Structures are given as C-alpha cells and as structure tokens.
C-alpha cells in the first residue's frame, strides 16, 4: 500500500512539473491581435518594434509578438496621430531584452507624418502620395519610405537614419548628431540641408541646393543644381563622383 502511495505521489509531481513546463512554453508563443483604432494621418513610434506601413482604403493595425509584450503595448489615436508606446506604469526598460521584436502592420489611406523615438523602425511598402510629408527620427531608429510629395520635411537627431525614394518639389532636411539621410533615390527640385555634428546627407537635387554645415558633416548630391553652401568646421559639400 505504501509502495502504491509512493508511486502515486511521484505521478502527481510529474504531472505538476509537466504543467508548469507547459505554462512557460505557452507564455513564449507569439500572439496576434487586431487593434481597434480611429482614423489617423500621423504615426508616432516610441517602442522598439518593426512597423510595416501600407497604403489602403481603410485604417487597420495588427500587432504580432509575445503575449507578454502585447499586454504592455499601447496603440492609441489622439488628434489624428497613432501613438505606439509602452504602458505608462511599465518602468522596466529591459523587460523585452532578448525577445523577438514586435511587428506591427499598419494600413492607412493617407499619411502626413512619421516619427520614430528610440530604436524602432518604420518601413513603407509601395509608394505614398501626399501634398506634404514630415519625417522625424530621434535616437537610433530608422524610416524607409518611397514617397511622391510636394513638400518634404526630414529631421534626424542622434544616430538614426532615413532612407528615401521617390520625388519631391521642396525638401528641407536637418541632421543633428551622427545620423544620416540617404536620398540619392529621392529626386527633388529644391533642397535645403542643415547638418550639425558628424552626420551626413545624400540627396538628388535638380534645381537648387542650399546647405549649412557646422562640424564634420557631409553633404553629397546628385543632379546639377545651383549650390549655395556654408561650412563651419571640417565638413564638406560635394557632387557624387
């Protein structure tokens, strides 16, 4: 009888161990959610995620990641801007360390502004058309976009980058820090570029290029624009060879 009780106890313990192991594995399984959001024309990413941006007839936001990560992920619209961030009460900056990045799929009819704060990435699929476009990266993040716009404004602060394709009429680009603007594939009529620090800007200008550099920054351009440059420091403005 004692022997039977002993083996029964072992069986129960083994069952609990297997259930505990099962819980851990379930917690790590990737999850998918479709978020209910209102209309928006701007996106602000303040979260270490990969955003895939598409232009379509409706607004939609789908998120993929570990269930634990998605619990802490906020997607809310305020004044026409979709804000993507962590919950305010989550003060653990390393809670997602070692985990696969969250992926966010966004469809929007029209986009006017994209901003990345931190190490997040936004990548556009297809060509986005807009009268004006405002792009901003603060930190080590990245924006990749193909756009046809009348007026473009791009700001980079930190070590981040913007990779741009398409066409524009008036383009204003500002780089502060060691960041980079990669725009050989973006053809604009007029470009105004300012760099403070060691950053760089690649641009394709057809009519005019005005540049101001403070520090060791570099402007490299394609096209045959009239060039007006002011350099303070060891920086340079050169036509791509």
Short mmCIF file of C-alpha atoms in Angstrom, two decimals:
data_model
loop_
_atom_site.label_atom_id
_atom_site.label_comp_id
_atom_site.label_asym_id
_atom_site.label_seq_id
_atom_site.Cartn_x
_atom_site.Cartn_y
_atom_site.Cartn_z
CA UNK A 1 0.00 0.00 0.00
CA UNK A 2 2.84 2.34 0.89
CA UNK A 3 4.56 1.49 -2.38
CA UNK A 4 1.37 2.33 -4.32
CA UNK A 5 1.01 5.65 -2.49
CA UNK A 6 4.64 6.50 -3.22
CA UNK A 7 4.27 5.86 -6.95
CA UNK A 8 1.01 7.83 -7.00
CA UNK A 9 2.78 10.78 -5.40
CA UNK A 10 5.54 10.59 -8.00
CA UNK A 11 2.95 10.59 -10.77
CA UNK A 12 1.25 13.68 -9.34
CA UNK A 13 4.57 15.52 -9.03
CA UNK A 14 5.47 14.62 -12.60
CA UNK A 15 2.10 15.94 -13.77
CA UNK A 16 2.62 19.26 -11.97
CA UNK A 17 6.11 19.55 -13.46
CA UNK A 18 4.80 18.97 -16.97
CA UNK A 19 2.00 21.50 -16.49
CA UNK A 20 4.48 24.08 -15.19
CA UNK A 21 6.68 23.48 -18.22
CA UNK A 22 3.65 23.82 -20.49
CA UNK A 23 2.76 27.19 -18.95
CA UNK A 24 6.23 28.55 -19.65
CA UNK A 25 6.12 27.42 -23.28
CA UNK A 26 2.66 28.93 -23.83
CA UNK A 27 3.83 32.23 -22.42
CA UNK A 28 6.51 32.44 -25.11
CA UNK A 29 4.26 31.62 -28.06
CA UNK A 30 3.77 34.52 -30.48
CA UNK A 31 0.37 36.16 -30.42
CA UNK A 32 -1.61 38.18 -32.98
CA UNK A 33 -4.03 40.99 -32.25
CA UNK A 34 -6.06 43.40 -34.34
CA UNK A 35 -6.35 46.73 -32.54
CA UNK A 36 -9.44 48.91 -32.81
CA UNK A 37 -8.34 52.45 -33.64
CA UNK A 38 -9.92 55.59 -35.04
CA UNK A 39 -8.78 57.41 -38.20
CA UNK A 40 -5.27 58.88 -38.25
CA UNK A 41 -2.88 60.57 -40.69
CA UNK A 42 0.22 60.57 -38.49
CA UNK A 43 2.19 57.85 -36.71
CA UNK A 44 4.48 58.21 -33.70
CA UNK A 45 6.56 55.15 -32.80
CA UNK A 46 8.12 55.22 -29.32
CA UNK A 47 8.65 51.49 -28.95
CA UNK A 48 11.35 49.05 -30.18
CA UNK A 49 9.17 47.49 -32.86
CA UNK A 50 9.25 46.89 -36.61
CA UNK A 51 6.39 48.69 -38.36
CA UNK A 52 5.29 47.64 -41.85
CA UNK A 53 3.32 50.50 -43.40
CA UNK A 54 0.92 50.10 -46.31
CA UNK A 55 -1.45 52.46 -48.08
CA UNK A 56 -5.02 51.21 -48.42
CA UNK A 57 -8.65 52.27 -48.34
CA UNK A 58 -9.17 51.74 -44.59
CA UNK A 59 -7.31 52.13 -41.30
CA UNK A 60 -6.08 48.95 -39.66
CA UNK A 61 -3.50 47.99 -37.04
CA UNK A 62 -2.37 44.40 -36.47
CA UNK A 63 0.32 43.50 -33.93
CA UNK A 64 2.41 40.34 -33.58
CA UNK A 65 4.67 39.36 -30.69
CA UNK A 66 4.90 37.52 -27.40
CA UNK A 67 1.66 37.75 -25.44
CA UNK A 68 3.53 39.39 -22.56
CA UNK A 69 4.88 42.09 -24.87
CA UNK A 70 1.50 42.83 -26.42
CA UNK A 71 -0.06 43.35 -23.00
CA UNK A 72 2.37 46.24 -22.49
CA UNK A 73 1.92 47.69 -26.00
CA UNK A 74 -0.33 50.74 -26.31
CA UNK A 75 -1.78 51.80 -29.68
CA UNK A 76 -3.98 54.87 -29.33
CA UNK A 77 -5.11 57.71 -31.57
CA UNK A 78 -5.02 61.29 -30.33
CA UNK A 79 -5.70 64.30 -32.55
CA UNK A 80 -5.25 62.28 -35.73
CA UNK A 81 -1.98 60.67 -34.61
CA UNK A 82 -1.48 56.97 -33.88
CA UNK A 83 0.82 56.75 -30.86
CA UNK A 84 2.64 53.46 -30.31
CA UNK A 85 4.30 53.13 -26.91
CA UNK A 86 4.63 51.15 -23.69
CA UNK A 87 2.15 51.43 -20.88
CA UNK A 88 2.99 54.36 -18.60
CA UNK A 89 3.35 52.22 -15.49
CA UNK A 90 5.97 49.95 -17.05
CA UNK A 91 9.30 51.33 -15.82
CA UNK A 92 11.40 48.29 -16.67
CA UNK A 93 13.45 49.32 -19.69
CA UNK A 94 14.89 45.82 -20.09
CA UNK A 95 11.69 43.80 -19.85
CA UNK A 96 11.78 42.91 -23.57
CA UNK A 97 15.52 42.19 -23.63
CA UNK A 98 16.34 39.03 -25.54
CA UNK A 99 12.89 38.70 -27.06
CA UNK A 100 11.99 38.90 -30.71
CA UNK A 101 10.83 42.34 -31.79
CA UNK A 102 7.15 43.09 -32.01
CA UNK A 103 5.95 43.54 -35.61
CA UNK A 104 3.15 45.99 -36.33
CA UNK A 105 1.27 46.02 -39.64
CA UNK A 106 -0.44 49.33 -40.36
CA UNK A 107 -2.71 50.21 -43.27
CA UNK A 108 -3.70 53.84 -43.78
CA UNK A 109 -5.39 55.75 -46.65
CA UNK A 110 -3.23 58.86 -46.24
CA UNK A 111 -0.08 59.61 -44.28
CA UNK A 112 1.26 63.06 -43.43
CA UNK A 113 3.86 62.43 -40.72
CA UNK A 114 6.03 59.64 -39.35
CA UNK A 115 8.21 59.86 -36.26
CA UNK A 116 10.45 57.35 -34.51
CA UNK A 117 11.77 57.87 -30.99
CA UNK A 118 14.27 55.27 -29.83
CA UNK A 119 15.30 52.18 -31.79
CA UNK A 120 12.09 51.43 -33.67
CA UNK A 121 11.84 51.01 -37.44
CA UNK A 122 9.17 52.01 -39.95
CA UNK A 123 9.27 50.54 -43.44
CA UNK A 124 6.81 51.59 -46.13
CA UNK A 125 5.58 49.18 -48.78
CA UNK A 126 4.57 50.74 -52.08
CA UNK A 127 4.58 54.45 -52.95
CA UNK A 128 2.93 57.02 -50.67
CA UNK A 129 1.49 60.17 -52.23
CA UNK A 130 0.85 63.31 -50.20
CA UNK A 131 0.95 67.09 -50.53
CA UNK A 132 3.30 67.25 -47.54
CA UNK A 133 5.27 64.75 -45.50
CA UNK A 134 7.03 65.22 -42.16
CA UNK A 135 9.61 62.60 -41.16
CA UNK A 136 11.50 62.59 -37.86
CA UNK A 137 13.91 60.18 -36.19
CA UNK A 138 15.23 60.70 -32.67
CA UNK A 139 17.66 58.09 -31.40
CA UNK A 140 18.93 55.10 -33.37
CA UNK A 141 15.72 54.37 -35.26
CA UNK A 142 15.12 54.12 -38.98
CA UNK A 143 12.49 55.14 -41.55
CA UNK A 144 12.40 53.67 -45.07
CA UNK A 145 9.88 55.22 -47.44
CA UNK A 146 9.03 55.68 -51.10
CA UNK A 147 7.08 58.94 -51.41
CA UNK A 148 5.84 61.39 -54.02
CA UNK A 149 5.30 64.69 -52.21
CA UNK A 150 5.21 68.41 -52.85
CA UNK A 151 6.82 69.43 -49.57
CA UNK A 152 9.12 67.22 -47.52
CA UNK A 153 10.49 67.92 -44.05
CA UNK A 154 13.01 65.47 -42.56
CA UNK A 155 14.69 65.72 -39.15
CA UNK A 156 17.25 63.34 -37.69
CA UNK A 157 18.57 63.70 -34.16
CA UNK A 158 21.04 61.13 -32.88
CA UNK A 159 22.45 58.17 -34.79
CA UNK A 160 19.31 57.21 -36.69
CA UNK A 161 18.68 57.24 -40.42
CA UNK A 162 16.07 57.98 -43.06
CA UNK A 163 16.16 56.14 -46.40
CA UNK A 164 14.04 57.83 -49.03
CA UNK A 165 12.96 57.15 -52.60
CA UNK A 166 10.54 59.00 -54.85
CA UNK A 167 10.07 62.61 -55.89
CA UNK A 168 9.50 66.00 -54.29
CA UNK A 169 9.36 69.69 -55.06
CA UNK A 170 10.59 71.41 -51.89
CA UNK A 171 12.68 69.44 -49.38
CA UNK A 172 14.07 70.56 -46.02
CA UNK A 173 16.48 68.22 -44.26
CA UNK A 174 18.04 68.64 -40.82
CA UNK A 175 20.62 66.31 -39.26
CA UNK A 176 21.87 66.76 -35.71
CA UNK A 177 24.41 64.28 -34.38
CA UNK A 178 25.80 61.33 -36.33
CA UNK A 179 22.63 60.41 -38.19
CA UNK A 180 22.26 60.01 -41.93
CA UNK A 181 19.83 60.90 -44.68
CA UNK A 182 20.08 58.53 -47.65
CA UNK A 183 18.24 60.15 -50.52
CA UNK A 184 20.07 59.58 -53.80
CA UNK A 185 16.92 57.82 -54.98
CA UNK A 186 14.74 60.79 -53.96
CA UNK A 187 14.69 63.45 -56.70
CA UNK A 188 13.64 66.90 -55.53
CA UNK A 189 13.58 70.25 -57.29
CA UNK A 190 14.90 72.32 -54.40
CA UNK A 191 16.72 71.10 -51.29
CA UNK A 192 17.69 72.89 -48.10
CA UNK A 193 20.08 70.91 -45.89
CA UNK A 194 21.49 71.72 -42.46
CA UNK A 195 23.89 69.48 -40.53
CA UNK A 196 25.20 69.97 -37.01
CA UNK A 197 27.76 67.39 -35.94
CA UNK A 198 29.17 64.46 -37.88
CA UNK A 199 26.04 63.46 -39.75
CA UNK A 200 25.60 63.04 -43.48
CA UNK A 201 23.06 63.74 -46.19
CA UNK A 202 22.76 62.21 -49.64
CA UNK A 203 20.31 63.99 -51.92
CA UNK A 204 19.34 64.30 -55.58
CA UNK A 205 18.50 67.92 -56.41
CA UNK A 206 17.66 69.22 -59.87
CA UNK A 207 17.26 72.99 -59.41
CA UNK A 208 18.85 74.32 -56.22
CA UNK A 209 20.76 73.10 -53.16
CA UNK A 210 21.32 75.27 -50.11
CA UNK A 211 23.39 73.71 -47.36
CA UNK A 212 24.71 74.73 -43.97
CA UNK A 213 27.20 72.59 -42.06
CA UNK A 214 28.59 73.05 -38.56
CA UNK A 215 31.12 70.37 -37.66
CA UNK A 216 32.40 67.46 -39.71
CA UNK A 217 29.18 66.67 -41.52
CA UNK A 218 28.99 65.83 -45.21
CA UNK A 219 26.54 66.60 -47.99
CA UNK A 220 26.80 64.53 -51.16
CA UNK A 221 24.47 65.31 -54.04
CA UNK A 222 23.42 64.10 -57.45
CA UNK A 223 21.94 66.26 -60.19
CA UNK A 224 23.03 69.66 -61.48
CA UNK A 225 21.54 72.20 -59.06
CA UNK A 226 22.84 75.64 -58.26
CA UNK A 227 24.74 75.23 -54.99
CA UNK A 228 24.94 77.68 -52.09
CA UNK A 229 26.88 76.24 -49.16
CA UNK A 230 28.18 77.50 -45.83
CA UNK A 231 30.59 75.30 -43.90
CA UNK A 232 31.93 75.88 -40.39
CA UNK A 233 34.43 73.19 -39.43
CA UNK A 234 35.79 70.28 -41.44
CA UNK A 235 32.54 69.44 -43.21
CA UNK A 236 32.06 69.30 -46.97
CA UNK A 237 29.55 69.66 -49.78
CA UNK A 238 30.43 67.61 -52.84
CA UNK A 239 28.87 66.28 -56.01
CA UNK A 240 28.74 62.49 -56.04
CA UNK A 241 31.55 61.12 -58.20
#
